[in-house]
Amino acid sequence: MARIPGRFPWPPSGRWFTGRRPGRSNRRERGDGSPQRSARRLRSMAGGRSVAGQMFVLQILIVALLVVAAVTTLLFQSRSDRFEGARARSLAAAETFAHSPGLVDVLRGPDPSAVLQPLTEAARKAGGVDFIVVMNRDGIRYTHPQPGEIGRHFVGTIKPSLEGRVTIESVHGPLGNEVQAVVPVRDAKGAIVALVSSGLKVSRVSSAVDRQLPVVLGAGAAALALATAGTALAVRRLRRQTHGLGPAEMTRMYEHHDAVLHAVREGVLIADADGRVVLANDEARRLLGLAPDAEGRRVADLGLSPRMADLLISGRVATDEVMPVGDRLLAVNNRPTDRRGGPPGSVATLRDSTELLALAGKAEAAQSRLRLLYEASMGIGTTLDVQRTAEELTQVAAVWFADYVTVDLSEPVLSGGEPPAGSYREAPELRRVALSGIRDDHPLYRVDEVHTYPPPTPMARGFVTGRSVLVSDLTVDDDWRAQDPERFHLVETHGCRSLITVPLQARGVLLGVANFWRTRERPPFEEGDVSLAEEMGARAAVCIDNARRYTREHAMAVTLQHSLLPRGLPEQSALDVAHRYLPAQTGVGGDWFDVIPLPGARVGLVIGDVVGHGLHAAATMGRLRTAVQNFSTLDLPPDELLSYLDELVNRIDQEAAAGNEEAVLAGATCLYAIYDPAAGVCSLSRAGHLLPALVRPDGTVEFPELPAGPPLGLGGLPFEALDVRLSEGSSIVLYTDGLVEDRDRDIDTGMRTLATALGHPGRTPQETCEAVLGALLPDRQRDDIALLVARTRLLPSDRIAEWEVPSDPAAVADARADLSRQLTRWGLDDMAFTTELVLSELITNAIRYATGPIQVRLLYVRTLICEVSDTSSTSPHLRYAADEDEGGRGLFLVSQLTQRWGTRYTPDGKIIWAEQALGRTW
């Protein structure tokens, strides 16, 4: 904006614009010689914003160019001088030594190097060269400053010298970059018998530039100092005259002055000593109602109130003095303009306090709105629980926004399901999940009450249309009154007068509805309140939907996890088993356990933990549990079974890596144990899992030093097994790290607490599980917990029969007789025929295909187990014999007559066993 002519009758110099009196300012500038002020002056000159600064930069460039040109010329000249000096000195030394008397005779002597080496060194030092080398025609050195180089080939060109010419060249020799000369040595007949070379490093030759360069640089520095001083004097003089402002800055200052003056929301009116208006900005004209030609007129003639006119021309000081002007109240500030040497007059500023009050009310309302939204963002959605999220919405809104707040949701939302997508013709059945209000004696639906809103009600309209509904005055809602007069009368009688209904919608799906009520004690809702209610409802809807989806996914994961865990314990006679499995509160993990019946009345116990959480960990846990069950059918020792399991985990990792899957299995831990009730021995092996706890019948607790072994998936290291003999009534306790380790408790503390909880004799496995969980279960469970407690039994000696059978076919009949007598003692005469047939076949196979002693063992437990052991490692195979075959039907008959049969290997051979079902157990 250009400056309006005629507005300023006084000159713009002086303190009106600078804020300082000219005389006082000049004295301060002359007396201030501080380094900071000088530095600021130089930075201003270098900035190039003034003519003096531009000249200063130009002078610096000219001086710098001259100095650079002079230095470059001296450097080129110095280089040439150095090379010429090195060439001359090298050539002189070589020529002198080559023409030395007696040199030819020495060269023809028996040891030229012994004579010439001290002579060349003395000549080199006297001549000021780096080397003098005497060589034969083949370039083999006789002399050299470095004795180690004598006898080696000379570095340089010698062919021209062998033809009688002098060679001068620059080479990189043993001493560095040098200029060397090669001169031929002639005998009395003029034949070339040897060569002499002398050289000098160029860097050793001094030049005139070493003396001239300081003079050139000093002259350049002096020229720069003179240019700087001259420019500083010019700038100082210009600043004193213009107060530091150039022409463009002065023009820009006036333009900015006018722009700011007419843009501010504060009136400014300047009057001179005669009471005439010198300047009035647009805001002053509006507030005082001034005519367009007010500037130049007397204040008394502007039609202002006497009090206002007296204040504007009096020149007295006034601060926020409130004066009425029409229907406005103006806050007036007045100050004289001549207190610091300026022209006489006064300047007044005017603010509309009426508008300020309105703005203050709007600002307070906006602040309250922001505070409410902040409280909603911080208080809603703190958990992934649907009902808790709805309660948080009602609690926040009931404090800051409404008197009563309710949330109704569709039934599928509460269980993690998704309501049907699409539009509704009428509101579905909803359940009230949250309610907060100022009193409890209200007529609204209670929490957990299921209801359906009638079509004319605002709640039904909001749910069906998917848009918020505002009812500022409930008394005028005749549709609701006519459709549900009883409920409407209760609400109206209670004092509810205003309502906002907001549908809770996320991802295009209607989840429910939120209702905000106000009573007569508060002002009714307005249009501006709807957007605030919608923002809170949108925030709550997203959080409820997230909680709903989490509930569904968590339920699916937990269902998958429980489906992969044992649903019941198998029947067996070796152990009394109790177990507990507690999934984490925030997700599912990979903890698992299993109880596997094995041949020979033995039982396998297994517990493991897959690294990580989520569906991937649960699915991997299921794969490992299935693999352990399959490997156990091979009747492998615990350490061998873990080796196979380790290979399986490695293959799983490789498959995941090949498929570029993000969730790659990082490993798993496992402990596998086999308990034999006939021998009372438990064989254990672990892969990175925690130590098992063994509880003796007297309550003594110990953690056996079982070799750890690497976690599954690492590979490369073997697993080791440990055999522990247990008396009857001992307990084997297997567990995962979630039981003994927590954020608030380290694993050592957990192990001590576990030992204390287990150290009570006489407890059943169920009671032991309860005691352990009561002592170790954390308040907030962040990891899965698997606990397996097995109390041992021993097979009575009268239920075991074993004897040795000679390796002779005639011994089969005796074995059958022994078997018949044993079955009679056990009262199993009805099974004698079948058992004799099975035993005969097993013994016959052992006699035919094995060597060494044959052992027979009978076990009377839940089943009748018949075992035949031999020293052969060959396993028999079931096959179907042809019609003409005389053999091959024995094992087929065994498989048909028994419940199951199989083979397991021992360190000394194998055992073929067969089980028959019984109706009685021990």
Tab-separated table of N, CA, C and O in Angstrom, residues 28-30 32-47 49-50 53 56 228-229 231-237 239-240:
chain	number	residue	atom	x	y	z
A	28	ARG	N	26.177	8.125	20.823
A	28	ARG	CA	26.320	6.725	21.197
A	28	ARG	C	27.066	5.952	20.135
A	28	ARG	O	27.881	5.095	20.407
A	29	GLU	N	26.832	6.257	18.863
A	29	GLU	CA	27.524	5.549	17.791
A	29	GLU	C	29.000	5.898	17.784
A	29	GLU	O	29.852	5.057	17.558
A	30	ARG	N	29.335	7.158	18.013
A	30	ARG	CA	30.747	7.519	17.982
A	30	ARG	C	31.497	6.928	19.173
A	30	ARG	O	32.668	6.578	19.071
A	32	ASP	N	30.783	4.118	20.723
A	32	ASP	CA	30.700	2.652	20.821
A	32	ASP	C	31.646	2.035	19.814
A	32	ASP	O	31.368	1.984	18.629
A	33	GLY	N	32.761	1.581	20.289
A	33	GLY	CA	33.722	0.923	19.404
A	33	GLY	C	33.903	-0.534	19.743
A	33	GLY	O	34.972	-1.101	19.562
A	34	SER	N	32.890	-1.136	20.303
A	34	SER	CA	33.012	-2.527	20.756
A	34	SER	C	33.197	-3.449	19.568
A	34	SER	O	32.768	-3.156	18.455
A	35	PRO	N	33.846	-4.605	19.810
A	35	PRO	CA	34.025	-5.569	18.724
A	35	PRO	C	32.698	-6.089	18.178
A	35	PRO	O	32.577	-6.377	17.000
A	36	GLN	N	31.669	-6.196	19.045
A	36	GLN	CA	30.401	-6.697	18.546
A	36	GLN	C	29.801	-5.744	17.521
A	36	GLN	O	29.267	-6.163	16.489
A	37	ARG	N	29.891	-4.427	17.798
A	37	ARG	CA	29.324	-3.468	16.841
A	37	ARG	C	30.118	-3.481	15.538
A	37	ARG	O	29.558	-3.393	14.441
A	38	SER	N	31.450	-3.572	15.630
A	38	SER	CA	32.268	-3.630	14.421
A	38	SER	C	31.941	-4.881	13.616
A	38	SER	O	31.857	-4.834	12.386
A	39	ALA	N	31.745	-6.008	14.303
A	39	ALA	CA	31.411	-7.243	13.589
A	39	ALA	C	30.066	-7.121	12.891
A	39	ALA	O	29.896	-7.566	11.749
A	40	ARG	N	29.102	-6.473	13.587
A	40	ARG	CA	27.794	-6.281	12.937
A	40	ARG	C	27.917	-5.386	11.713
A	40	ARG	O	27.269	-5.608	10.687
A	41	ARG	N	28.785	-4.354	11.792
A	41	ARG	CA	28.961	-3.451	10.661
A	41	ARG	C	29.568	-4.182	9.477
A	41	ARG	O	29.158	-4.008	8.332
A	42	LEU	N	30.577	-5.051	9.741
A	42	LEU	CA	31.210	-5.787	8.660
A	42	LEU	C	30.233	-6.792	8.039
A	42	LEU	O	30.215	-6.970	6.816
A	43	ARG	N	29.410	-7.446	8.873
A	43	ARG	CA	28.432	-8.373	8.312
A	43	ARG	C	27.423	-7.638	7.451
A	43	ARG	O	26.980	-8.126	6.415
A	44	SER	N	27.079	-6.413	7.864
A	44	SER	CA	26.141	-5.625	7.069
A	44	SER	C	26.752	-5.241	5.736
A	44	SER	O	26.112	-5.270	4.688
A	45	MET	N	28.055	-4.853	5.747
A	45	MET	CA	28.716	-4.504	4.495
A	45	MET	C	28.803	-5.723	3.577
A	45	MET	O	28.564	-5.632	2.372
A	46	ALA	N	29.155	-6.888	4.169
A	46	ALA	CA	29.332	-8.076	3.340
A	46	ALA	C	28.016	-8.569	2.770
A	46	ALA	O	27.994	-9.294	1.785
A	47	GLY	N	26.916	-8.173	3.409
A	47	GLY	CA	25.628	-8.623	2.915
A	47	GLY	C	25.299	-8.074	1.544
A	47	GLY	O	24.455	-8.604	0.840
A	49	ARG	N	23.695	-5.401	0.724
A	49	ARG	CA	22.380	-4.786	0.601
A	49	ARG	C	22.463	-3.299	0.310
A	49	ARG	O	21.465	-2.682	0.021
A	50	SER	N	23.652	-2.676	0.414
A	50	SER	CA	23.819	-1.247	0.137
A	50	SER	C	24.894	-1.074	-0.933
A	50	SER	O	25.631	-2.009	-1.282
A	53	GLY	N	28.282	-1.674	0.525
A	53	GLY	CA	28.553	-3.097	0.636
A	53	GLY	C	28.913	-3.718	-0.700
A	53	GLY	O	29.810	-4.561	-0.795
A	56	PHE	N	32.411	-2.748	-1.537
A	56	PHE	CA	33.342	-3.483	-0.685
A	56	PHE	C	33.572	-4.903	-1.226
A	56	PHE	O	34.698	-5.375	-1.330
A	228	THR	N	38.675	-2.491	3.410
A	228	THR	CA	37.729	-2.639	4.521
A	228	THR	C	37.577	-1.343	5.299
A	228	THR	O	36.454	-0.926	5.641
A	229	ALA	N	38.699	-0.684	5.586
A	229	ALA	CA	38.622	0.567	6.344
A	229	ALA	C	37.867	1.638	5.569
A	229	ALA	O	37.036	2.369	6.119
A	231	THR	N	35.578	1.264	3.219
A	231	THR	CA	34.159	0.941	3.151
A	231	THR	C	33.471	1.164	4.491
A	231	THR	O	32.329	1.634	4.559
A	232	ALA	N	34.161	0.812	5.592
A	232	ALA	CA	33.570	1.015	6.918
A	232	ALA	C	33.306	2.491	7.184
A	232	ALA	O	32.269	2.865	7.744
A	233	LEU	N	34.251	3.359	6.793
A	233	LEU	CA	34.035	4.798	6.987
A	233	LEU	C	32.840	5.285	6.181
A	233	LEU	O	32.025	6.083	6.664
A	234	ALA	N	32.717	4.805	4.929
A	234	ALA	CA	31.585	5.230	4.100
A	234	ALA	C	30.259	4.759	4.677
A	234	ALA	O	29.281	5.499	4.726
A	235	VAL	N	30.237	3.493	5.131
A	235	VAL	CA	29.001	2.958	5.710
A	235	VAL	C	28.618	3.692	6.975
A	235	VAL	O	27.444	4.008	7.214
A	236	ARG	N	29.597	4.021	7.809
A	236	ARG	CA	29.305	4.729	9.060
A	236	ARG	C	28.682	6.082	8.791
A	236	ARG	O	27.734	6.501	9.463
A	237	ARG	N	29.223	6.769	7.795
A	237	ARG	CA	28.682	8.096	7.474
A	237	ARG	C	27.255	7.984	6.950
A	237	ARG	O	26.369	8.768	7.313
A	239	ARG	N	25.048	5.582	7.592
A	239	ARG	CA	24.137	5.197	8.665
A	239	ARG	C	23.770	6.388	9.545
A	239	ARG	O	22.653	6.472	10.036
A	240	ARG	N	24.740	7.253	9.793
A	240	ARG	CA	24.417	8.430	10.613
A	240	ARG	C	23.391	9.313	9.908
A	240	ARG	O	22.541	9.926	10.548
